[in-house]
Coordinates of C-alpha atoms and ligand atoms in Angstrom, one line a residue:
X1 CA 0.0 0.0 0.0
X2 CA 3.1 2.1 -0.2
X3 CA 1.8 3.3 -3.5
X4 CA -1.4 4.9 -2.1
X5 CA 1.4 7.4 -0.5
X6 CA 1.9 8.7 -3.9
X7 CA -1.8 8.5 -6.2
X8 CA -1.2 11.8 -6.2
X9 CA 2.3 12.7 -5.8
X10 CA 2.6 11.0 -9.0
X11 CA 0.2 13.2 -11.3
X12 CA 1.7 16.2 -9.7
X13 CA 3.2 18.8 -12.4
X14 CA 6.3 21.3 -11.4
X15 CA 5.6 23.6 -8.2
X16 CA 2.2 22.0 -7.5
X17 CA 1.5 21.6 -3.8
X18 CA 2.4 18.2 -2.4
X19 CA -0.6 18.1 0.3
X20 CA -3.8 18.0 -1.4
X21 CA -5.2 21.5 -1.5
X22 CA -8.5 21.9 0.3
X23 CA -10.9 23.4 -2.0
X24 CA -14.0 24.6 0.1
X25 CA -16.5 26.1 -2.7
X26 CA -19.7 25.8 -3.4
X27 CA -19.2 27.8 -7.0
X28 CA -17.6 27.1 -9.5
X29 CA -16.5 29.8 -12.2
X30 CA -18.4 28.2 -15.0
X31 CA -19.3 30.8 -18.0
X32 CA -21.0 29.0 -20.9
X33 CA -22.2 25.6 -21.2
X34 CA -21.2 23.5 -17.7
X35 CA -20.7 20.2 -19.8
X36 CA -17.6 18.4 -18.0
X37 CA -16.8 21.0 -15.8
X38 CA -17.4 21.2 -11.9
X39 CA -20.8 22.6 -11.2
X40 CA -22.4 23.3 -8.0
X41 CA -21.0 21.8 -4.7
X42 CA -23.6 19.6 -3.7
X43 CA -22.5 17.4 -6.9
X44 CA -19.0 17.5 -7.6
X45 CA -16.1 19.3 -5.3
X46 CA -12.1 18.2 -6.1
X47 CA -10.9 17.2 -2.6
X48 CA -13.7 14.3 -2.4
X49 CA -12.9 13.4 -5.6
X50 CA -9.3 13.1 -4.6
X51 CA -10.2 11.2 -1.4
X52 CA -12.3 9.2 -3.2
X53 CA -9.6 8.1 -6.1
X54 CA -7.5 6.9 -2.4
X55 CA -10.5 4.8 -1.4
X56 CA -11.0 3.5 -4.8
X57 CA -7.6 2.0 -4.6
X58 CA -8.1 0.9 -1.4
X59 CA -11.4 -1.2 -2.0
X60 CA -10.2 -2.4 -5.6
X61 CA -13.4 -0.7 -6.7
X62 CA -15.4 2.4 -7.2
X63 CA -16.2 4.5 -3.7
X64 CA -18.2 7.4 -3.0
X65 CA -17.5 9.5 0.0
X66 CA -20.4 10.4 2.4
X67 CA -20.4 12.4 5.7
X68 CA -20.9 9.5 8.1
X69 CA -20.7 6.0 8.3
X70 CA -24.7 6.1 8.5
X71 CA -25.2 8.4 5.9
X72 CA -23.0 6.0 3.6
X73 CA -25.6 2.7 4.7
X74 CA -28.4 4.8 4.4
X75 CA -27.7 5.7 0.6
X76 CA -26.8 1.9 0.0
X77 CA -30.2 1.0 1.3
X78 CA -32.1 3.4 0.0
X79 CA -30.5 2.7 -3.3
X80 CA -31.4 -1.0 -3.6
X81 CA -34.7 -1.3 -2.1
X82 CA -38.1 -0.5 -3.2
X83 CA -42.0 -1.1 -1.7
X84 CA -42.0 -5.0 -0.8
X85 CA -38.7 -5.3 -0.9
X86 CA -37.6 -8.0 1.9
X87 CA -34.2 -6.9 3.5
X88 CA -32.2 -9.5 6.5
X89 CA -30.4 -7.3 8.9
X90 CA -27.8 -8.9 11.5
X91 CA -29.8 -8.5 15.2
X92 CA -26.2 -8.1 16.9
X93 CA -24.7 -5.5 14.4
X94 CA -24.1 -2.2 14.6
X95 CA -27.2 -0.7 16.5
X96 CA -28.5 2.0 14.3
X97 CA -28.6 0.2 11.4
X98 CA -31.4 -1.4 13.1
X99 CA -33.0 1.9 14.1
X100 CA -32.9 3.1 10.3
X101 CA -34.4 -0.5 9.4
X102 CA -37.2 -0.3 11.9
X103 CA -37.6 3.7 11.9
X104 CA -37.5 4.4 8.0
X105 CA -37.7 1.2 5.8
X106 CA -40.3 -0.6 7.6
X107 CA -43.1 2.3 7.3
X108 CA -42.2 2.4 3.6
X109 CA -43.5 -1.4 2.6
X110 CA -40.3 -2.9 3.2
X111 CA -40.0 -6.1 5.3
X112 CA -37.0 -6.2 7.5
X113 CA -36.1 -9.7 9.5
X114 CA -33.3 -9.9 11.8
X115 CA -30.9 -12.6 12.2
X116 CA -28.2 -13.3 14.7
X117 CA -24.2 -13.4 12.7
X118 CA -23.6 -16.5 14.3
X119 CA -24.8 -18.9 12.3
X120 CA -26.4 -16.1 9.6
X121 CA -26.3 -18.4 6.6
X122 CA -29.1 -21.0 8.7
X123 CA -32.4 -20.6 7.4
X124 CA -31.0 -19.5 4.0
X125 CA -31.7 -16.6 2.0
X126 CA -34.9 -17.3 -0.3
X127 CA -37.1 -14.4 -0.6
X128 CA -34.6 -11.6 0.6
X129 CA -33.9 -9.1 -1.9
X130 CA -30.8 -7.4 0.0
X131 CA -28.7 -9.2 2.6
X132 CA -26.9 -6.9 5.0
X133 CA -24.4 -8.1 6.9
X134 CA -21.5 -7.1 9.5
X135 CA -18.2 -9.1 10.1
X136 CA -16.7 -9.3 13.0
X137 CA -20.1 -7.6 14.0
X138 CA -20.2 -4.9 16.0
X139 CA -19.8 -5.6 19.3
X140 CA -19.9 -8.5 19.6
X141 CA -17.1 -10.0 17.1
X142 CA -18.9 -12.9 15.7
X143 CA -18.1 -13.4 12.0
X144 CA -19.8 -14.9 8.9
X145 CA -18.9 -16.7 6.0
X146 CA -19.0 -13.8 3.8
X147 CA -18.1 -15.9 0.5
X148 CA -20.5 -18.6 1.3
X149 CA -23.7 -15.4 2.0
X150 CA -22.8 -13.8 -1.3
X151 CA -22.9 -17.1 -3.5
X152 CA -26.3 -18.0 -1.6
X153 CA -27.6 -14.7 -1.9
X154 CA -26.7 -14.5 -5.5
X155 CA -28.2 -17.7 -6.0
X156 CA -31.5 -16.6 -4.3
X157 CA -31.5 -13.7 -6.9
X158 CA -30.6 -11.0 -4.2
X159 CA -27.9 -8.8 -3.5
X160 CA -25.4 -8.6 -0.6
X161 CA -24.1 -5.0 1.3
X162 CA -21.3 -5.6 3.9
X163 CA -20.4 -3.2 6.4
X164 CA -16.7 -3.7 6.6
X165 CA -15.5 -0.7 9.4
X166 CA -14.2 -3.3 12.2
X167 CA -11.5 -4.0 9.1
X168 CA -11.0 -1.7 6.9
X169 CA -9.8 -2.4 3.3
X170 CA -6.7 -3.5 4.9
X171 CA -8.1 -6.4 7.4
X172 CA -10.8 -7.6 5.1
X173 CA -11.7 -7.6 1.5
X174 CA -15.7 -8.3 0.8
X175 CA -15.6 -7.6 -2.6
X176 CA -13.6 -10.3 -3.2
X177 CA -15.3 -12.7 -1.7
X178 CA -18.0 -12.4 -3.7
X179 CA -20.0 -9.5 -1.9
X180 CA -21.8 -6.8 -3.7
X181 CA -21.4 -3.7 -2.3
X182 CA -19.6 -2.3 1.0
X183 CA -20.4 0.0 3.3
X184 CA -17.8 1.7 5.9
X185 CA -17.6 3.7 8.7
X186 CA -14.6 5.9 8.1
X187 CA -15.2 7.8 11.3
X188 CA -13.5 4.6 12.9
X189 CA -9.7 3.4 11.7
X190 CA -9.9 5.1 8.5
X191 CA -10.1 8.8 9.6
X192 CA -8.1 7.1 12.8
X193 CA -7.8 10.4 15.1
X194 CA -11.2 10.6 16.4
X195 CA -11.4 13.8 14.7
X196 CA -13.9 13.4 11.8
X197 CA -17.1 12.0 10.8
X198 CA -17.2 10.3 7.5
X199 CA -18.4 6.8 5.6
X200 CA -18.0 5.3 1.9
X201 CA -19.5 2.9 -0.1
X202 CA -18.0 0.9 -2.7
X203 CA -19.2 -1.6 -5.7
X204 CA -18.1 -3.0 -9.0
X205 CA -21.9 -3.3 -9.8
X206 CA -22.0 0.7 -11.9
X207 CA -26.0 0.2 -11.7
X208 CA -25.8 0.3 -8.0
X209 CA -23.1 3.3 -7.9
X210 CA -25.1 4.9 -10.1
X211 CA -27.9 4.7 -7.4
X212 CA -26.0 5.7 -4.9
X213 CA -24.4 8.8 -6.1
X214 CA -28.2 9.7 -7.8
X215 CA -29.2 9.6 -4.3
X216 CA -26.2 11.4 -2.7
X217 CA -26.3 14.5 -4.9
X218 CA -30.8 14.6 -4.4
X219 CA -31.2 13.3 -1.1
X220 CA -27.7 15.8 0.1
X221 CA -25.9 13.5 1.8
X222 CA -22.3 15.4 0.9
X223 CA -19.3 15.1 2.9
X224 CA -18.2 18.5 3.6
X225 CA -14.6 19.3 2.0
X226 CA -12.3 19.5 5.0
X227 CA -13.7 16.5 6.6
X228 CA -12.8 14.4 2.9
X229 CA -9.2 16.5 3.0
X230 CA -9.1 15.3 6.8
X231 CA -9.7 11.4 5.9
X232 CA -7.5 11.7 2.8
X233 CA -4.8 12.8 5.3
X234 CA -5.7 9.8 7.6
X235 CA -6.0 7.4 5.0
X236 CA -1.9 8.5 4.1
X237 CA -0.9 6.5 7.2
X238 CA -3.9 4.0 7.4
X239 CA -1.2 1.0 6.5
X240 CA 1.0 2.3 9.5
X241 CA -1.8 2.8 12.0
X242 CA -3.8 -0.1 11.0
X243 CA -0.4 -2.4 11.6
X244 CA 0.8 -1.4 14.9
X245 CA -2.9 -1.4 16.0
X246 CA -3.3 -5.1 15.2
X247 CA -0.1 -6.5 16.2
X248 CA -0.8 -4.5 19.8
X249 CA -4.1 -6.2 19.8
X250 CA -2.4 -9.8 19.2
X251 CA -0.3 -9.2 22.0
X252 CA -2.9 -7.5 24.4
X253 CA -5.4 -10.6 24.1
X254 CA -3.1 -13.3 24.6
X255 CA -2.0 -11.8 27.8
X256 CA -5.4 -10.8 28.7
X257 CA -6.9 -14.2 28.0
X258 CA -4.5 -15.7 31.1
X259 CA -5.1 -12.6 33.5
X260 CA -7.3 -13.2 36.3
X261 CA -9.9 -10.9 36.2
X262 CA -11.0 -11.3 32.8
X263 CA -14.1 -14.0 32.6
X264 CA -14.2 -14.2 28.9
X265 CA -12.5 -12.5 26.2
X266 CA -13.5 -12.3 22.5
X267 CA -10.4 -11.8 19.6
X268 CA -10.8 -13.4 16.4
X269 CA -6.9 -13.9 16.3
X270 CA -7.0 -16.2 19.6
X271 CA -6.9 -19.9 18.6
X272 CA -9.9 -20.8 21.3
X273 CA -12.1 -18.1 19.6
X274 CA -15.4 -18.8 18.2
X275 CA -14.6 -16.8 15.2
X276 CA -11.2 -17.7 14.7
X277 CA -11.1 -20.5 12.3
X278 CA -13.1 -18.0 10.1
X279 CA -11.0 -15.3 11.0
X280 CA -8.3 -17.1 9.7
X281 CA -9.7 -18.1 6.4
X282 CA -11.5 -14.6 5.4
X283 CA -9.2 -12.0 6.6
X284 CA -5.7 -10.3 6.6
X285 CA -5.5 -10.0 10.1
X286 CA -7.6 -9.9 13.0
X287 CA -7.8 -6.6 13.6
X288 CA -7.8 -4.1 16.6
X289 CA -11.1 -5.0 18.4
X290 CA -11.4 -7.0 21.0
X291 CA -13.6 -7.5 24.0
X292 CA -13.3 -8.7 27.5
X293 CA -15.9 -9.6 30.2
X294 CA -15.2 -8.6 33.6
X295 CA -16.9 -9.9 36.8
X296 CA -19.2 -6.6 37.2
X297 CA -20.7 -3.5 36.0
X298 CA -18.8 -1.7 38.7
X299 CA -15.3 -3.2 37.9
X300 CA -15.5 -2.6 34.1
X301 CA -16.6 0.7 34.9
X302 CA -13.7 0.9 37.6
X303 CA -11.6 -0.7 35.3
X304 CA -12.5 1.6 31.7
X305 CA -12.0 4.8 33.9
X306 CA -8.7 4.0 36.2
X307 CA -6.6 3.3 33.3
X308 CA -4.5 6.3 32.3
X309 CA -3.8 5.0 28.6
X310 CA -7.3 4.0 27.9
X311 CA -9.4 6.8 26.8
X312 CA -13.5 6.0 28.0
X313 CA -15.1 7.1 25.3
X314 CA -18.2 5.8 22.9
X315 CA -16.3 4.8 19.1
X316 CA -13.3 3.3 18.3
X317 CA -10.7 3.0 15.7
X318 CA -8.7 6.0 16.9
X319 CA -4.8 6.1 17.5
X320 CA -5.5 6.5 21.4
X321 CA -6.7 3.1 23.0
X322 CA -10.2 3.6 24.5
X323 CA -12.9 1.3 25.8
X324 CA -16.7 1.1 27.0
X325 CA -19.1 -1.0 28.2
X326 CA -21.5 -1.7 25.8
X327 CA -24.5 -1.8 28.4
X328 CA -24.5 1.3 29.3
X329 CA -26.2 2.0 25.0
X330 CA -28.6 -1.1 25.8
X331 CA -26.4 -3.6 23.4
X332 CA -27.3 -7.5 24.4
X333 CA -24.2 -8.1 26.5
X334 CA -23.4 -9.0 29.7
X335 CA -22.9 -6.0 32.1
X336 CA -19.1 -6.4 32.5
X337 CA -18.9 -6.8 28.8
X338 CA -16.1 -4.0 27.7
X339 CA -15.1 -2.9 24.2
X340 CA -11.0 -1.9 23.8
X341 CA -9.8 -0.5 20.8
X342 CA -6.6 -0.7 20.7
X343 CA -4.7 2.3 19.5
X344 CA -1.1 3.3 18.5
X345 CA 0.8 3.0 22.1
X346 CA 4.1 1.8 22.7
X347 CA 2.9 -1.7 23.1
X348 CA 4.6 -2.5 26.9
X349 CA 3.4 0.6 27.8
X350 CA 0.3 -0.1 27.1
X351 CA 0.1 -3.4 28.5
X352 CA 1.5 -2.1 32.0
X353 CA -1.3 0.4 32.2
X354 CA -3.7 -2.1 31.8
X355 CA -2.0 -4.8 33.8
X356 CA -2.0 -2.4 37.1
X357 CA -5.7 -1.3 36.6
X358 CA -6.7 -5.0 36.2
X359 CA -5.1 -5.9 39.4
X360 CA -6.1 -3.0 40.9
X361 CA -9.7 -4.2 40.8
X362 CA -9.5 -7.0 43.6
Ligands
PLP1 C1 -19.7 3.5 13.9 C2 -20.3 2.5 13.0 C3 -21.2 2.8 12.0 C4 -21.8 4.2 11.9 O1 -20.8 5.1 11.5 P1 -20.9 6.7 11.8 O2 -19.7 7.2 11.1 O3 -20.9 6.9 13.3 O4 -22.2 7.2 11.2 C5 -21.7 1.8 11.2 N1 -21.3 0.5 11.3 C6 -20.4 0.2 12.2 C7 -19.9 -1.2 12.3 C8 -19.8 1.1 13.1 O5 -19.0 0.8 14.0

C-alpha cells in the first residue's frame, strides 16, 4: 500500500502543492455551457474526488465519499430497495442500522427480518432481496462466511451490502469474496484520530453506484470538503496505523486471556475463539477490536476509567486506546462486557497500564 502514499504525488506537475489543497466552494466559475466542468458543490467538489480516487484504490473498486458512516448505509439501502422489498439485517450489528431499518424502511412497505451473525447463513436466504451483513459484527465480534452469503444470496437472486468498518480495506476484502457492495464507517480506523465523521460505499456493480451517487447529490448527503481533505490525510498512514494497531491487539489478548480478572474475552486472532477458524480463512489480520468480560458492571466501569492509557469514550478506531461498556447503549451483553480498541501506544506501555488497573480491581 506504499503506493497509495503517492496516487497523487505521482500526477503532480512542477511547483504543485504536495498536500492536497482543500478546496471549500460551493461555485464554480463556470461561463457557458457546464458540460464536463465542476458545477455546484452539492454534486461534484475536487478534494472528495481526490479522497475518493484513495478509497478507490483501497477497496479495488469504485467508492463514493459520504459524511458518516450512517449516511454512507443509508444511501446503500435506499438505493437497492423498493416497496415489498424484503431486506435480513444482523440483530447483533451495529445498533442504528437497526434503528434506520425499523424507523425508516419498515413504514415504507419494506419487510425487514433480523438474524443473529452467528450462524447467519441457517435458514438460507430465499425471498430476501438485500442481505446486510457485518463481520466481525459490532460488538460482539462474531463473523460470517462472507463468500458462502454472497454465493447464496446471489443464487436466491438478491444482492449482498457488507459493512466492513471493524477491518478496513486492509483487514478484510468483501468484494472479493463475492460480496456486492460495502459500506464503511470511516469515522473509525480510517479517519483514525477521532477527529472526523465520514463513511464510503463501494461496488463494481455501476448500476448500483449509479444509485447511490443519484441519491447522494438529491437526497444531500455530501461530505463537507475538510472532513474528505481530513480522511485523505488519515487514510496517508492508514497501513502504518492499522499495523501497529493489530499486532498490539495480538499481544494484548493473549495476555489478557491468562489474566485473572478477565471471565471471557473475545479476539478473532485467539486460537480458542469462536470466530477464529473464520477469522483465519477470510481476513488479513484480526484486527484491533477485542472485547473482555469482567466480573461486574462496577469493575468494568472501575476498570475503563482508572486506566490512564485507555481513553473511556463511545467509538473506536482511533490512534488512542479507548474502551466502554456496551451496556450502558442497551447492546445485548453481559454488564461487564467491555469494548478496547486498541490504538497506537508503545505496546509495553500499554500493557503495563492495563495490567496495574486489572489488578487494581481486587
Ligand atoms: C460507527 C459504525 C457505524 C456508523 O458510523 P458513523 O460514522 O458513526 O455514522 C456503522 N457501522 C459500524 C460497524 C460502526 O462501528
Amino acid at each position: 500500500m506504499g503506493e497509495m502514499l503517492h496516487l497523487r504525488g505521482n500526477t503532480l506537475a512542477k511547483g504543485d502543492p504536495v498536500a492536497l489543497p482543500l478546496t471549500q466552494s460551493s461555485m464554480f466559475h463556470l461561463p457557458g455551457s457546464p458540460e464536463g466542468f465542476p458545477n455546484y458543490g452539492r454534486v461534484n467538489n475536487p478534494t472528495w474526488e481526490h479522497l475518493e480516487h484513495v478509497l478507490a484504490h483501497l477497496e479495488g473498486a469504485p467508492c463514493l465519499a459520504f459524511p458518516s458512516g450512517m449516511a454512507a448505509i443509508s444511501a446503500a439501502l435506499f438505493a437497492t430497495v423498493k416497496a415489498g422489498s424484503r431486506v435480513l439485517i444482523p440483530s447483533d450489528g451495529y445498533y442504528v442500522t437497526r434503528l434506520l431499518a425499523e424507523q425508516f424502511l419498515a413504514p415504507l412497505g419494506i419487510t425487514v427480518e433480523q438474524r443473529a451473525t452467528a450462524g447467519f447463513g441457517d435458514g438460507g436466504f430465499a425471498g430476501f432481496d438485500v442481505v446486510f451483513v457485518e463481520s466481525p459484527s459490532n460488538p460482539g465480534l462474531d463473523m460470517i462466511d462472507l463468500a458462502a452469503v454472497a454465493d447464496d444470496v446471489r443464487a436466491a437472486g438478491g444482492i449482498t451490502i457488507a459493512d466492513n468498518t471493524t477491518l478496513t480495506p486492509l483487514g478484510q476484502r468483501p468484494l472479493d469474496l463475492g460480496i456486492d457492495v460495502v459500506v464503511a464507517s470511516d469515522t473509525k480506523a480510517m479517519g483514525g484520530h477521532s477527529d472526523l465523521l465520514m463513511g464510503h460505499v463501494a461496488s463494481r456493480a455501476s448500476e448500483v453506484m449509479q444509485s447511490v451517487a443519484d441519491w447522494r447529490k438529491v437526497a444531500g448527503a455530501i461530505p463537507g470538503p475538510h472532513e474528505a481533505w481530513l480522511l485523505h490525510r488519515g487514510l496517508e498512514t492508514l497501513d502504518v496505523r492499522f499495523e501497529r494497531m493489530c499486532d498490539t491487539a495480538g499481544v494484548l489478548a493473549e495476555r489478557l486471556a491468562g489474566h485473572p480478572a478477565v471471565k471471557r474475552i473475545r479476539y478473532p486472532g485467539l486460537s480458542a475463539d469462536p470466530a477464529h477458524d473464520l477469522a483465519r480463512a477470510q481476513t488479513l489480520r484480526f484486527g484491533f477490536l477485542l472485547s473482555v468480560t469482567l466480573e461486574s458492571e462496577e469493575k468494568a466501569e472501575k476498570f475503563i476509567n482508572s486506566c490512564p492509557l485507555i481513553r473511556p469514550a463511545t467509538s473506536f478506531g482511533g490512534v488512542h486506546t479507548s474502551a466502554e461498556r456496551r451496556a450502558r447503549w442497551g447492546d445485548a451483553v453481559d454488564p461487564g462486557f467491555v469494548r478496547l480498541s486498541v490504538g497506537c501506544e508503545p505496546a509495553e506501555e500499554l500493557w503495563q497500564a492495563i495490567a496495574a488497573s486489572l489488578d487494581g480491581l481486587t
